[in-house]
Tab-separated table of C-alpha atoms in Angstrom:
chain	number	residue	atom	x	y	z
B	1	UNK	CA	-122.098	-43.111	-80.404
B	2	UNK	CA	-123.685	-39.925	-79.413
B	3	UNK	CA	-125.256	-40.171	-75.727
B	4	UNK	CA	-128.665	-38.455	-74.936
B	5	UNK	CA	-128.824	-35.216	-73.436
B	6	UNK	CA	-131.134	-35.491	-70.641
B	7	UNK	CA	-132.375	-32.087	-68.827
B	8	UNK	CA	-131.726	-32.404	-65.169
B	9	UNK	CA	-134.344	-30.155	-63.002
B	10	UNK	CA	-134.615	-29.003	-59.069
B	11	UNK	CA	-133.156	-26.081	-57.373
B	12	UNK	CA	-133.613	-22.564	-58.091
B	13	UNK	CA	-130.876	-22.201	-61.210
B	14	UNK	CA	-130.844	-25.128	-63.341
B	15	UNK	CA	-130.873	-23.823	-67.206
B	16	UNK	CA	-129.034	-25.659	-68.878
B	17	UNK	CA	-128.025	-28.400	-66.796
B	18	UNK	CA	-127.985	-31.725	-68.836
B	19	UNK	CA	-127.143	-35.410	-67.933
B	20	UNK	CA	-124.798	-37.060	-70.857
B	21	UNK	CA	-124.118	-40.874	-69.518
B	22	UNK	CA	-122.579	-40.429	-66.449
B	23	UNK	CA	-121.781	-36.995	-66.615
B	24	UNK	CA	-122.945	-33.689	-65.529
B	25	UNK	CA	-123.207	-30.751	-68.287
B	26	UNK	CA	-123.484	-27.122	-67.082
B	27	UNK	CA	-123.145	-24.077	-68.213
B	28	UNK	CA	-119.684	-22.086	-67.182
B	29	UNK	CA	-118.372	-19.086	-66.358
B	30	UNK	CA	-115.501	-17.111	-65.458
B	31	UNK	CA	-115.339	-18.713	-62.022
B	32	UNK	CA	-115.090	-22.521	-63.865
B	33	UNK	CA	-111.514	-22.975	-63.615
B	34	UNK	CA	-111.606	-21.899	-59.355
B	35	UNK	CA	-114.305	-24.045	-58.932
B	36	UNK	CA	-112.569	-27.257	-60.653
B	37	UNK	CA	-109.543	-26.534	-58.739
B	38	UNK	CA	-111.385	-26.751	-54.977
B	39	UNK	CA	-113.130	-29.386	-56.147
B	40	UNK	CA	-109.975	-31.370	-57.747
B	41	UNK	CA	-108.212	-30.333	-53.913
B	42	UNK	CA	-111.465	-31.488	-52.008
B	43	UNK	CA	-111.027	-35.043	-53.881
B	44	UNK	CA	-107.170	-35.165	-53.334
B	45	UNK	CA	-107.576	-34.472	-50.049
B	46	UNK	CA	-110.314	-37.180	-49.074
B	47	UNK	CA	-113.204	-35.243	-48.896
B	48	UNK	CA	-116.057	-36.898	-50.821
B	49	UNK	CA	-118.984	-34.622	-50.241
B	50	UNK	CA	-118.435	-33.199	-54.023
B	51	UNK	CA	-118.564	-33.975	-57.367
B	52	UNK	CA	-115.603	-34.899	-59.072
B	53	UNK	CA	-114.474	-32.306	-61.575
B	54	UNK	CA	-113.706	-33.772	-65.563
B	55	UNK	CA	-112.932	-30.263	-67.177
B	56	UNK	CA	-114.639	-29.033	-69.860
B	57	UNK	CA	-116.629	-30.404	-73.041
B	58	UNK	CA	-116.678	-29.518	-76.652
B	59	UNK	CA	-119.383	-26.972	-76.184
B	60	UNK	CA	-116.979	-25.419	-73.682
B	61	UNK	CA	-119.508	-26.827	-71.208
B	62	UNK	CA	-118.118	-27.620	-67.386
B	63	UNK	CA	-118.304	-31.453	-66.714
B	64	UNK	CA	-118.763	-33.419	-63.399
B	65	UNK	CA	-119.509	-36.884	-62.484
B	66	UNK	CA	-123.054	-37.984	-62.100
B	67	UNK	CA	-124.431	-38.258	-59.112
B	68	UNK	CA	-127.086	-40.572	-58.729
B	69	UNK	CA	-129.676	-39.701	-56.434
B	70	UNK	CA	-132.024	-37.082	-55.469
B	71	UNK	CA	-131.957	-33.829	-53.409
B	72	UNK	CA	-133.397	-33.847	-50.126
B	73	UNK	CA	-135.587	-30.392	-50.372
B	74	UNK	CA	-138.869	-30.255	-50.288
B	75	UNK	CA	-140.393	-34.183	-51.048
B	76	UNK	CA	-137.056	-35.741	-49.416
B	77	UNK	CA	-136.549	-33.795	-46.403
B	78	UNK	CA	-137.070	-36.945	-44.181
B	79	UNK	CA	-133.829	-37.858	-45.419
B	80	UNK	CA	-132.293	-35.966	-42.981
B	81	UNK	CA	-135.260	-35.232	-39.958
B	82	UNK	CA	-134.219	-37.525	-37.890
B	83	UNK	CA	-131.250	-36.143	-35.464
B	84	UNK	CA	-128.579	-38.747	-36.297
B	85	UNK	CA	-128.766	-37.979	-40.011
B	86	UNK	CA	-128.896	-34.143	-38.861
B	87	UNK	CA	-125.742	-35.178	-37.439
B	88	UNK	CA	-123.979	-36.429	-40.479
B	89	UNK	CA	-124.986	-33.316	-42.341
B	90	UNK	CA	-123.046	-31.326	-39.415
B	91	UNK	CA	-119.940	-33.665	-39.658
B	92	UNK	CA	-120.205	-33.414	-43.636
B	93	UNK	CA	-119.680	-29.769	-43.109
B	94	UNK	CA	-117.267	-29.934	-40.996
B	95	UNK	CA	-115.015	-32.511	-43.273
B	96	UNK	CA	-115.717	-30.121	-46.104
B	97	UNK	CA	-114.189	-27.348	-44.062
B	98	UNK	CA	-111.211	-29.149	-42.592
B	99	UNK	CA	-110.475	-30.409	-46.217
B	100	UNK	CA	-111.054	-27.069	-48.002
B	101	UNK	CA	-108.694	-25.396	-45.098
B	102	UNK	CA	-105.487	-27.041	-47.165
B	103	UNK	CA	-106.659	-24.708	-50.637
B	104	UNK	CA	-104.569	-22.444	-52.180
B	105	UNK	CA	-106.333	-20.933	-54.853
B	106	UNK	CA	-105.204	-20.378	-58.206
B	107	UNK	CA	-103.615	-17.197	-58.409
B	108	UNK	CA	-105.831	-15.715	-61.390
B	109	UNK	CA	-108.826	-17.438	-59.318
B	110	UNK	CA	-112.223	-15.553	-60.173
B	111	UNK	CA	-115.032	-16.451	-58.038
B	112	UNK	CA	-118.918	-15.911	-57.736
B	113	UNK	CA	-119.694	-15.242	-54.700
B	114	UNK	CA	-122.929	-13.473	-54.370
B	115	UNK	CA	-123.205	-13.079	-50.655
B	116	UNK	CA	-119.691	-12.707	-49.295
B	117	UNK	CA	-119.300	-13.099	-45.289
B	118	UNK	CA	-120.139	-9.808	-43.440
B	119	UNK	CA	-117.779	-9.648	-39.581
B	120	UNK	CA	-116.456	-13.152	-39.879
B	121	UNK	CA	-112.739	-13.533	-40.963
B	122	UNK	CA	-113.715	-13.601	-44.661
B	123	UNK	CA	-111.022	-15.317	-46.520
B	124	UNK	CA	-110.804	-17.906	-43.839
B	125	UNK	CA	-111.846	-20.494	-46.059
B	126	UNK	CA	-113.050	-21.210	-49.279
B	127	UNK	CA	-116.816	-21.487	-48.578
B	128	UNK	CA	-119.583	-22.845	-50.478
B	129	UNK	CA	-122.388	-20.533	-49.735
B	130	UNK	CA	-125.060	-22.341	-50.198
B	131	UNK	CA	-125.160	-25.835	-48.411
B	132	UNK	CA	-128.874	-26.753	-47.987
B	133	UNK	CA	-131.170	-29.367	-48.692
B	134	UNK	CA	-131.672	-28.427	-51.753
B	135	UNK	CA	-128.061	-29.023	-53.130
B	136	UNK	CA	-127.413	-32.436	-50.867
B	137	UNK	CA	-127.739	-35.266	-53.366
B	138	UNK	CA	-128.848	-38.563	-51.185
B	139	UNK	CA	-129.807	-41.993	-52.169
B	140	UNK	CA	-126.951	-42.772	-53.766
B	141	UNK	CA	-124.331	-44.063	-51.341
B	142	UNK	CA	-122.644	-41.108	-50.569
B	143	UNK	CA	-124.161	-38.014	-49.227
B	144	UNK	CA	-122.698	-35.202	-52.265
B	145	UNK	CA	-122.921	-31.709	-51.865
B	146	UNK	CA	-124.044	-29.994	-55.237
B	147	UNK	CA	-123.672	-26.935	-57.106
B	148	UNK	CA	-120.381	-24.917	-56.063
B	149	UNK	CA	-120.914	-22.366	-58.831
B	150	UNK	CA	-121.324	-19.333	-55.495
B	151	UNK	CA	-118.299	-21.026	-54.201
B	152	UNK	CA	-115.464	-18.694	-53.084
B	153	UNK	CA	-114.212	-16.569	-50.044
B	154	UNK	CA	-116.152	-17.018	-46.945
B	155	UNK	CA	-115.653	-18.389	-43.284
B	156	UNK	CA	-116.292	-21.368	-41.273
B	157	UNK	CA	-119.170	-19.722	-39.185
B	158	UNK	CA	-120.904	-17.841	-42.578
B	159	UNK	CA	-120.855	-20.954	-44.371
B	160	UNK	CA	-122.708	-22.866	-41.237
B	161	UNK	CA	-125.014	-20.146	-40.471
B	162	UNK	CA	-126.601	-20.425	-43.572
B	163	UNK	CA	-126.604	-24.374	-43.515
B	164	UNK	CA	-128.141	-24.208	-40.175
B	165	UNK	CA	-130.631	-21.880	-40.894
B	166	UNK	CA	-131.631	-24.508	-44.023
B	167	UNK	CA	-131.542	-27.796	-42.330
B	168	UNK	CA	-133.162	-26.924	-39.308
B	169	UNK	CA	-135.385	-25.395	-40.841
B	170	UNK	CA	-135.629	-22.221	-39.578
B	171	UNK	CA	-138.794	-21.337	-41.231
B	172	UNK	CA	-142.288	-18.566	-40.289
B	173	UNK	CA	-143.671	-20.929	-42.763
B	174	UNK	CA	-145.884	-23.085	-40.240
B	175	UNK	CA	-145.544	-25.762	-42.798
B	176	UNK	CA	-142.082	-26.227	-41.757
B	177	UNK	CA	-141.940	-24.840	-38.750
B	178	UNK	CA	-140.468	-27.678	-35.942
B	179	UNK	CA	-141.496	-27.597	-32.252
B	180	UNK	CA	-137.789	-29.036	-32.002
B	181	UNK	CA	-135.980	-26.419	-33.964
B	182	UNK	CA	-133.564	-24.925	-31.189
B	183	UNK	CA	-132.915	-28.646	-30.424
B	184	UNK	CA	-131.644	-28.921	-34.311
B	185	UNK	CA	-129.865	-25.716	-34.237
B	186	UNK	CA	-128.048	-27.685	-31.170
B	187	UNK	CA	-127.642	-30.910	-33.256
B	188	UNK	CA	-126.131	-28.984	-35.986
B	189	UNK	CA	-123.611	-27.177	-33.208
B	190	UNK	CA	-122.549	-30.010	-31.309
B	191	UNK	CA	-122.073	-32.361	-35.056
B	192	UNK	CA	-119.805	-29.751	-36.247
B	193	UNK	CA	-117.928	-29.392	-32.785
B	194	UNK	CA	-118.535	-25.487	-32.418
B	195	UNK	CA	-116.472	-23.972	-29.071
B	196	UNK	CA	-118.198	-21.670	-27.057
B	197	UNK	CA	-117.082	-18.176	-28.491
B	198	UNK	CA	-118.433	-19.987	-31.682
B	199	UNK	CA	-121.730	-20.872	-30.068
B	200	UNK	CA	-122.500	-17.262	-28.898
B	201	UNK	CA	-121.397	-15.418	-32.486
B	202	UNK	CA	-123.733	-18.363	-34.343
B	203	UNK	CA	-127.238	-17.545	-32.691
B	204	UNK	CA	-127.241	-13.766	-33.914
B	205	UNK	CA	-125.588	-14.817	-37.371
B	206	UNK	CA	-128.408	-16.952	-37.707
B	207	UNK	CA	-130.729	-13.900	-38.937
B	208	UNK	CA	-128.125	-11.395	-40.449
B	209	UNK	CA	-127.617	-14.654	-42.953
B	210	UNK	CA	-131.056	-14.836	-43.542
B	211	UNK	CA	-131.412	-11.250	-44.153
B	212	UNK	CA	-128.557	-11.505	-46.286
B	213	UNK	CA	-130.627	-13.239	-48.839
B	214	UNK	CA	-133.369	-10.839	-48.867
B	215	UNK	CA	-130.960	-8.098	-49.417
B	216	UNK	CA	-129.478	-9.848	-52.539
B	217	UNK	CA	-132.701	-10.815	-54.164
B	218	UNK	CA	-134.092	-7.213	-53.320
B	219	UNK	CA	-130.717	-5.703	-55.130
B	220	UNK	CA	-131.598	-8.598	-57.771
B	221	UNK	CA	-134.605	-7.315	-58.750
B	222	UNK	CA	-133.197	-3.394	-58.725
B	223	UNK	CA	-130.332	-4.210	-61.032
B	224	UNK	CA	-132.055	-6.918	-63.220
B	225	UNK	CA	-129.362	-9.014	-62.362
B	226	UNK	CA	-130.456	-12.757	-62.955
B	227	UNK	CA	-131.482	-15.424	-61.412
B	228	UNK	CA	-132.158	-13.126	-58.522
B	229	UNK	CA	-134.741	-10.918	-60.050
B	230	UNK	CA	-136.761	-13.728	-61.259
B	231	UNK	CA	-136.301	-15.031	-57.944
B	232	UNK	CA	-137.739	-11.912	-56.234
B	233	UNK	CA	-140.881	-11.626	-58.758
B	234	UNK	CA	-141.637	-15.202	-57.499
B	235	UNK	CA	-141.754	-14.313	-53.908
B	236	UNK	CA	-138.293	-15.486	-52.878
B	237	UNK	CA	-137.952	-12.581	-51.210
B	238	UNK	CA	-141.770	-12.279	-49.333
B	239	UNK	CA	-140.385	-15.836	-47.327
B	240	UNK	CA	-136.984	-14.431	-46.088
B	241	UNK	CA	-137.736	-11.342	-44.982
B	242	UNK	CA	-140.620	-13.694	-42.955
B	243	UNK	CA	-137.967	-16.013	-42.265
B	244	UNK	CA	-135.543	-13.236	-40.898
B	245	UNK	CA	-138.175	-12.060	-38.314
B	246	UNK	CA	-138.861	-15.442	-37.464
B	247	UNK	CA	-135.150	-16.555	-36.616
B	248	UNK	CA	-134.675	-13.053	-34.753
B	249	UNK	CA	-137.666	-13.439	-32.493
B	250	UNK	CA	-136.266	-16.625	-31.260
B	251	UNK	CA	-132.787	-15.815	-31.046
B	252	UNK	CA	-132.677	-16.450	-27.104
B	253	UNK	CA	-134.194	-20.064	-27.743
B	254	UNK	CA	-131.612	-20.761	-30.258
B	255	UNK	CA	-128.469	-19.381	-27.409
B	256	UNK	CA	-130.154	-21.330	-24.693
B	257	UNK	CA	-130.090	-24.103	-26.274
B	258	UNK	CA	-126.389	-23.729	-28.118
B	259	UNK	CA	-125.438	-22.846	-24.394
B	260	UNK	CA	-126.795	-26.029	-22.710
């Protein structure tokens, strides 16, 4: 019996992203095999925050295993507003980290990584770049973590600056802009059981992440280099250079309250 293929949508890169029974299809690349062999590790060692890697298909296609459920960016958000559930994104991250600290790559491991870490230890970890609302998968059961394809070498305090940044949010969009946001930078901190040192490198991070992005849809869009050129024509790049002037204008609110 041949299984529908059903095309899965959300996020900002999902061409060719299919749903056959309860599998994932997706598109692979060069970094396929690295990717499989975190997330094979991640499993072994307990961790299940990730999808669970079945190899490839006929159409040379990577697999995973469904996940049922829905992100939580933009219509879901409220599935993680309120502080406790803030909280058990923070210790998510943190098991993910603690699990992934075990990895030994492949040796011929070839990775994506679009951003890498900039003063941070990179190599620390194997990092996956882009934890946000808009790759947690809840509803389901289990809270899963989404699209590793920008998965690769990174650090504790990169990887958390960015997911910190997203879950907050840490928006100039007054849409999404919280009265309580230093509060949730806090939540975030204390979940993931930051030290102090950590604490104090974290609230200027905060915006050199942010920027980060900017910088690699604006070199996007000079190269042609997909899907961040399409990404910068739609205005991706408008919102975090707003986003980065935002987050540095209130980088004392976010210490004081990391201090407190």
């Amino acid at each position: 019996m041949v299984l529908e293929e059903i095309p899965l949508a959300g996020g900002n890169v999902s061409a060719g992203v299919v749903r056959v029974g309860d599998t994932v299809r997706r598109p692979a690349g060069p970094w396929t095999p690295a990717v499989h062999a975190l997330l094979t590790h991640l499993h072994d060692a307990g961790f299940t925050g990730a999808p669970r890697p079945l190899g490839l298909d006929e159409q040379g296609r990577e697999v995973l295993g469904f996940v049922p459920g829905a992100t939580a960016w933009p219509d879901r958000f409220a599935e993680v507003e309120p502080r406790t559930r803030l909280a058990r994104v923070g210790r998510m991250i943190r098991d993910f980290h603690d699990a992934v600290a075990g990895f030994t790559p492949p040796p011929d491991a070839a990775w994506r990584v679009a951003i890498p870490p900039e003063d941070d230890g990179g190599g620390e970890i194997i990092a996956h770049h882009d934890l946000a609302p808009w790759n947690l998968v809840t509803g389901g059961g289990s809270w899963i973590f989404i699209d590793w394809d920008v998965a690769g070498p990174g650090s504790r305090l990169w990887d958390l600056a960015y997911a910190v940044k997203a879950f907050v949010p840490l928006s100039a969009d007054p849409a999404w802009q919280r009265p309580d946001a230093a509060e949730r930078v806090r939540v975030l901190a204390d979940a993931y059981g930051l030290d102090e040192e950590q604490r104090r490198r974290l609230a200027p991070m905060l915006a050199r992440r942010s920027r980060a992005m900017y910088d690699l849809l604006a070199a996007g869009d000079a190269t042609g280099t997909q899907p961040w050129a399409r990404l910068w024509v739609e205005g991706h790049g408008q919102v975090w250079e707003r986003d980065t002037t935002y987050i540095r204008h209130h980088e004392g609110e976010w210490l004081a309250a990391l201090m407190r």
